[in-house]
PDB file of C-alpha atoms in Angstrom:
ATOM      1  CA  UNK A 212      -2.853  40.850 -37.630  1.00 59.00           C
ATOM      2  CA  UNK A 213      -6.748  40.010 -38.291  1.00 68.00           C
ATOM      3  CA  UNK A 214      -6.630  36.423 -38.887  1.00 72.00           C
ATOM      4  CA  UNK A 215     -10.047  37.153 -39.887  1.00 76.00           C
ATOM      5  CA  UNK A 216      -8.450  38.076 -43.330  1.00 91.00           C
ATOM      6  CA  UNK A 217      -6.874  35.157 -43.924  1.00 95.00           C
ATOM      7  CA  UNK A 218      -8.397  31.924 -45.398  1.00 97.00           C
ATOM      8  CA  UNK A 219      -6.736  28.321 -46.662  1.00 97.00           C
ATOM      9  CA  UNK A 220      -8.816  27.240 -50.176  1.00 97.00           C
ATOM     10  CA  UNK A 221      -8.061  23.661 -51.140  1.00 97.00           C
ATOM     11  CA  UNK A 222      -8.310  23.411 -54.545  1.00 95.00           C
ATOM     12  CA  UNK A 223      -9.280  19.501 -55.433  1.00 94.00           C
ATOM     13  CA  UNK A 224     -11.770  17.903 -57.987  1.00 93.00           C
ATOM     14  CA  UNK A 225     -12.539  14.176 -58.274  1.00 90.00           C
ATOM     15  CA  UNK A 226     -11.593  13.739 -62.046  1.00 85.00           C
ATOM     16  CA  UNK A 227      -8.316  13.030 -62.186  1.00 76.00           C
ATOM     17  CA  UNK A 228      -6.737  11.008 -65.236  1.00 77.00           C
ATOM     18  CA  UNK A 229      -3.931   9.673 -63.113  1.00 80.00           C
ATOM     19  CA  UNK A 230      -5.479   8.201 -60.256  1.00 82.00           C
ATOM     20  CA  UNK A 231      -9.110   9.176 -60.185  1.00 83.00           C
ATOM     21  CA  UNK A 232     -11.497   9.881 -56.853  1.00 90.00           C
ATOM     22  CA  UNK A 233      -7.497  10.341 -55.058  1.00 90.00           C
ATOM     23  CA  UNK A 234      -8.973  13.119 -52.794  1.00 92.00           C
ATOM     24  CA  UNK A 235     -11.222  10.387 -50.773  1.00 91.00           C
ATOM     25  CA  UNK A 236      -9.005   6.946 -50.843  1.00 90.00           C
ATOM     26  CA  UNK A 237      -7.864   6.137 -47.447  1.00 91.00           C
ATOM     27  CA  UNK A 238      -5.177   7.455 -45.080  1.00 89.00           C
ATOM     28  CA  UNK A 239      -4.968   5.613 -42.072  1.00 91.00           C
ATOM     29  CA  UNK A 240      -8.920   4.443 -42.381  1.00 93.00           C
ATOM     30  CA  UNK A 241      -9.784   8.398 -43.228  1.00 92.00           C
ATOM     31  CA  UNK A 242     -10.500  10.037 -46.801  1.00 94.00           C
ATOM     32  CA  UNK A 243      -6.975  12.214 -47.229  1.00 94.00           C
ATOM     33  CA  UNK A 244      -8.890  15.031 -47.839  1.00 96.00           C
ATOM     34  CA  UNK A 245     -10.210  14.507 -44.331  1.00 96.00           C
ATOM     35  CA  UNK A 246      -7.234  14.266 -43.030  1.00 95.00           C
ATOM     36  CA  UNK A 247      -5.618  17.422 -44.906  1.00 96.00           C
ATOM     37  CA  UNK A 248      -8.562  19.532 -43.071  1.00 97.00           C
ATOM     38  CA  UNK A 249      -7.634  18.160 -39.860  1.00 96.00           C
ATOM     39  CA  UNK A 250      -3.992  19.330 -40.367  1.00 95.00           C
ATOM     40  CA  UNK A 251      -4.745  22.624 -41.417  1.00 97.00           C
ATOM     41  CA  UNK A 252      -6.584  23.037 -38.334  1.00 97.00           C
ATOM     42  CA  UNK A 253      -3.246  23.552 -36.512  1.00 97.00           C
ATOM     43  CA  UNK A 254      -3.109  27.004 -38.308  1.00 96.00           C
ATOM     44  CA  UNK A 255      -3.217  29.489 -36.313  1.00 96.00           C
ATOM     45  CA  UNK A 256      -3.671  32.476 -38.465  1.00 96.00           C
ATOM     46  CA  UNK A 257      -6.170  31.658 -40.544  1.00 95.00           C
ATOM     47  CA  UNK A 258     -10.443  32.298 -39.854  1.00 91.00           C
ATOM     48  CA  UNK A 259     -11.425  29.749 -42.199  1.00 95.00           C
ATOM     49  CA  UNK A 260     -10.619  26.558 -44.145  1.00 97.00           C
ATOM     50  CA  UNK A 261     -12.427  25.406 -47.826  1.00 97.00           C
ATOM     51  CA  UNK A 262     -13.005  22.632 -49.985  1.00 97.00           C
ATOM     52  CA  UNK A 263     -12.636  24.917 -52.788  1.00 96.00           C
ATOM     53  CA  UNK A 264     -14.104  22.746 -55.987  1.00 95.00           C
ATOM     54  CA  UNK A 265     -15.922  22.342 -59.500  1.00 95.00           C
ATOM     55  CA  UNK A 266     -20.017  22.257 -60.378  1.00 96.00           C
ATOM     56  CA  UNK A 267     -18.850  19.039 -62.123  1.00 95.00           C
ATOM     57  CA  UNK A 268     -21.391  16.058 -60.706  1.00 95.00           C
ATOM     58  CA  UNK A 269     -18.525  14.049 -60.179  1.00 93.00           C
ATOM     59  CA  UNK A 270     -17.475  16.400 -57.325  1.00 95.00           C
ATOM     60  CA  UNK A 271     -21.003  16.450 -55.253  1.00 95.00           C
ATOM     61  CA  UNK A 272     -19.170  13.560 -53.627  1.00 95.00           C
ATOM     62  CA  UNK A 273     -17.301  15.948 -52.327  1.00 95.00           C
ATOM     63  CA  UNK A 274     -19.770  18.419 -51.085  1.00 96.00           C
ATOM     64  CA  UNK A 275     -21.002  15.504 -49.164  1.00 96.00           C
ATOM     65  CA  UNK A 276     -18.132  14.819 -47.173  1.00 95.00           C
ATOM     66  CA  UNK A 277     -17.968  18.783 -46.192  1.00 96.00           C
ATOM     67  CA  UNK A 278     -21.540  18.694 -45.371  1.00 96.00           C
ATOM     68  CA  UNK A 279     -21.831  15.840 -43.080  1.00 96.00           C
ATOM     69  CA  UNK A 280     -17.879  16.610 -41.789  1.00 96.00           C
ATOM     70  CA  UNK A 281     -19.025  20.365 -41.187  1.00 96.00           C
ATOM     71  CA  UNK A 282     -16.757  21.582 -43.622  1.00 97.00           C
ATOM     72  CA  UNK A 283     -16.789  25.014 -45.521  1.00 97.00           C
ATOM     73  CA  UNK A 284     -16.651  24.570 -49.287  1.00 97.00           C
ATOM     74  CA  UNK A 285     -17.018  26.410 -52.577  1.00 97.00           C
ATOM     75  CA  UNK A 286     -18.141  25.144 -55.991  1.00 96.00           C
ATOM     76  CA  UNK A 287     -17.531  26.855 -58.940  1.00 95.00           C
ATOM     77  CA  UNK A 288     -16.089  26.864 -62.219  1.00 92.00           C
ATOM     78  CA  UNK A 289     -14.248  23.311 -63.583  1.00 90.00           C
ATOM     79  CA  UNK A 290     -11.841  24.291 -65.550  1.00 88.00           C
ATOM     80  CA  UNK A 291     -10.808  27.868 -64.357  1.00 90.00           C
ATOM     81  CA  UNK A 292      -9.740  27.703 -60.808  1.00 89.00           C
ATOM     82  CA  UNK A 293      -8.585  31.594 -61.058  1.00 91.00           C
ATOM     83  CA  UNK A 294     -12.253  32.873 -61.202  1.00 92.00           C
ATOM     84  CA  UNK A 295     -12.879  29.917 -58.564  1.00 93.00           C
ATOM     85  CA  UNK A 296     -10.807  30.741 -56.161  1.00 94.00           C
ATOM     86  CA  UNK A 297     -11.739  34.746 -56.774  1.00 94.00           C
ATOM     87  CA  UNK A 298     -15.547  33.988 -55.980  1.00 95.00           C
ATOM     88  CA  UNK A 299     -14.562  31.807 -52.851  1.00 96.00           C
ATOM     89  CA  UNK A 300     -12.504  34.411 -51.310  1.00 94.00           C
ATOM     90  CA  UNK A 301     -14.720  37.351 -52.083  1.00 94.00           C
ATOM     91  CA  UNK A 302     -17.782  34.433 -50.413  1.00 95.00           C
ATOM     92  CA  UNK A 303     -15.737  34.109 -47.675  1.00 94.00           C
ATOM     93  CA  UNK A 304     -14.185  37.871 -47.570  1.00 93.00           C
ATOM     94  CA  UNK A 305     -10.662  37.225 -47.159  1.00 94.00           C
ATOM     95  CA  UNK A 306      -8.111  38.744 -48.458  1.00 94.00           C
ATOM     96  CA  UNK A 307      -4.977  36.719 -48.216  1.00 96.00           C
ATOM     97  CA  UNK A 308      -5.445  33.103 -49.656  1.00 97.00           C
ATOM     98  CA  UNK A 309      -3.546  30.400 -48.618  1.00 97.00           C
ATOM     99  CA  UNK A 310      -3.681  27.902 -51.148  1.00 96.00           C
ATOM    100  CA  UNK A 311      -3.469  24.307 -50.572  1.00 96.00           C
ATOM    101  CA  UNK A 312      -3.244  21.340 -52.714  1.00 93.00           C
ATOM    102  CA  UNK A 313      -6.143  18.483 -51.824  1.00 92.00           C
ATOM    103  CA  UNK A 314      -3.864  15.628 -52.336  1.00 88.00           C
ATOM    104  CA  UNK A 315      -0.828  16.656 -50.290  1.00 90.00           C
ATOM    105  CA  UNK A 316      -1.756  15.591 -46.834  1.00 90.00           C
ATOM    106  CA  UNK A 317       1.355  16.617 -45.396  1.00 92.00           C
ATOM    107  CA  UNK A 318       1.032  20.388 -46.093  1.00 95.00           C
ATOM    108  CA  UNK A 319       2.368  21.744 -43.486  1.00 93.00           C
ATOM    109  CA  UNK A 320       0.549  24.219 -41.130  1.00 95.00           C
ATOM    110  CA  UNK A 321       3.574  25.774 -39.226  1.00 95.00           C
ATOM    111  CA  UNK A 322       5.054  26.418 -42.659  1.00 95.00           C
ATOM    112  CA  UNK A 323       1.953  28.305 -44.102  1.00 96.00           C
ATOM    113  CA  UNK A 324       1.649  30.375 -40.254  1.00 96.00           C
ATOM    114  CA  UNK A 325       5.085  31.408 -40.466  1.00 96.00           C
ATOM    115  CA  UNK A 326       4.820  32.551 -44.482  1.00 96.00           C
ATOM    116  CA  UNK A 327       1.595  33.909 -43.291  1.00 96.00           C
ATOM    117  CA  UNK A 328       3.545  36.343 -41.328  1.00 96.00           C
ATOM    118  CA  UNK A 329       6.017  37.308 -43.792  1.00 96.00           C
ATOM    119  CA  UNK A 330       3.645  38.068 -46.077  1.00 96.00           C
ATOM    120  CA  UNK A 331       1.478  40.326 -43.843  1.00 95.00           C
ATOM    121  CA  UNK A 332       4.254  41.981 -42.140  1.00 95.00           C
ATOM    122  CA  UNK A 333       6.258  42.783 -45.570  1.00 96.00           C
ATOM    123  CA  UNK A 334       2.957  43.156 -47.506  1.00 95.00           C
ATOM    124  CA  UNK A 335       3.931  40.829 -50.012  1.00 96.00           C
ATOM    125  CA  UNK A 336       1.301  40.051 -53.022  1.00 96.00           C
ATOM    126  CA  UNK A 337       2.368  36.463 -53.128  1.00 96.00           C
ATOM    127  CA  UNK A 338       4.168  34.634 -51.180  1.00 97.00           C
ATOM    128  CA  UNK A 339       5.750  30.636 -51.783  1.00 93.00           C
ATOM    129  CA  UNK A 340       8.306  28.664 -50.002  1.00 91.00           C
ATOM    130  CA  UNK A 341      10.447  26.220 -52.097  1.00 88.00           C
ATOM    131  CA  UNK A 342      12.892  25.403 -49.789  1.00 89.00           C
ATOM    132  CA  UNK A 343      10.881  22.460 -47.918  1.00 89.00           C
ATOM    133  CA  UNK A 344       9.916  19.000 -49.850  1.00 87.00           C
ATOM    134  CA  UNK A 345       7.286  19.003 -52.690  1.00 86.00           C
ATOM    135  CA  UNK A 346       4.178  17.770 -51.322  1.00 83.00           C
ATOM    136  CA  UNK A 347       4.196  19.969 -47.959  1.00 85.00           C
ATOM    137  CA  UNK A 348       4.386  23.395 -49.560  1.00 88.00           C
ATOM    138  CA  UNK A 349       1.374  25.938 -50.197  1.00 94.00           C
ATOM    139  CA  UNK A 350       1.466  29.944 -51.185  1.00 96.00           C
ATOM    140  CA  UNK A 351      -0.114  33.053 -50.390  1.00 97.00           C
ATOM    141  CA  UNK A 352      -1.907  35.196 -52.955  1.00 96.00           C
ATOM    142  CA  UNK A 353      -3.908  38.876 -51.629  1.00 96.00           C
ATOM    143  CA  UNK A 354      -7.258  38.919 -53.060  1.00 94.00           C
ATOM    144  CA  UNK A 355      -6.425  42.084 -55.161  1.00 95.00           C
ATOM    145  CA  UNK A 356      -4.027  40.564 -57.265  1.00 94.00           C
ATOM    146  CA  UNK A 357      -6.474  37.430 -57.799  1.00 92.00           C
ATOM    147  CA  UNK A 358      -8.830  40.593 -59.308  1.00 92.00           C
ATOM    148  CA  UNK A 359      -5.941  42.191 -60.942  1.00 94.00           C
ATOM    149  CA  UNK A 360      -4.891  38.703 -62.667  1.00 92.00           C
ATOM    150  CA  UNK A 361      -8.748  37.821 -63.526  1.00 89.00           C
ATOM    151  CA  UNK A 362      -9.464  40.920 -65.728  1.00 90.00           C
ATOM    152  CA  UNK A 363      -5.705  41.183 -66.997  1.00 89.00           C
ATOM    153  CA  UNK A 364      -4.777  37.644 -68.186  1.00 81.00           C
ATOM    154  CA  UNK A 365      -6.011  35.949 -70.746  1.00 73.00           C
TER     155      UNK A 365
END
């Protein structure tokens, strides 16, 4: 397996109706989206983790925090994170994505390593687990079928 192949992109954006700027509050003194990077450092099949986020203003905040935290990240389309996460991973040249939420700080890295290998080894397209608790979980999507599903849905 050529972990070089695989990268995490966490998708997040700093306009949120609910509970807005929820990326950067505090977890134990530390922006959660600080902390989520540091956890997905455990992986151990992946080259490469992203911010993966919007050319809205609002988010430079972010692009800050990956700067001066030595953080990869990706900006790129607001609204269709499809054709975002397509340009990040051809950026970045992976081709299996591991996509992770930026507000669930408990994803879990030996989860995504272990569906990392099931989806390698069976050559899966995509690849989910639903069987551990909402707010841990992440999926696996190749490249290809990002391509296929940007010039074949509408």
């Amino acid at each position: 397996m050529n972990i070089d192949d695989n990268i995490i992109l966490i998708a997040v954006r700093l306009k949120s109706k609910r509970l807005k700027k929820k990326a950067l509050l505090p977890l134990g003194g530390i922006p959660l989206i600080i902390q989520l990077v540091a956890r997905l450092k455990y992986c151990k099949l992946v080259n490469k983790i992203i911010i993966c986020t919007s050319t809205n203003p609002e988010d430079d905040e972010l692009e800050k925090i990956c700067v001066s935290n030595n953080i990869n990240f990706y900006r790129g389309s607001e609204l269709n994170l499809l054709n975002r996460f397509l340009e990040a991973s051809k950026k970045f040249n992976a081709k299996n994505i591991v996509r992770v939420t930026g507000d669930n700080p408990l994803t879990d890295p030996e989860i995504i390593d272990k569906m990392l290998n099931v989806h390698i080894s069976k050559n899966y397209d995509y690849t989910y687990c639903d069987s551990i608790p909402i707010g841990t979980r992440s999926e696996i999507i190749k490249r290809e079928v990002l391509n296929f599903c940007d010039k074949n849905v509408k």
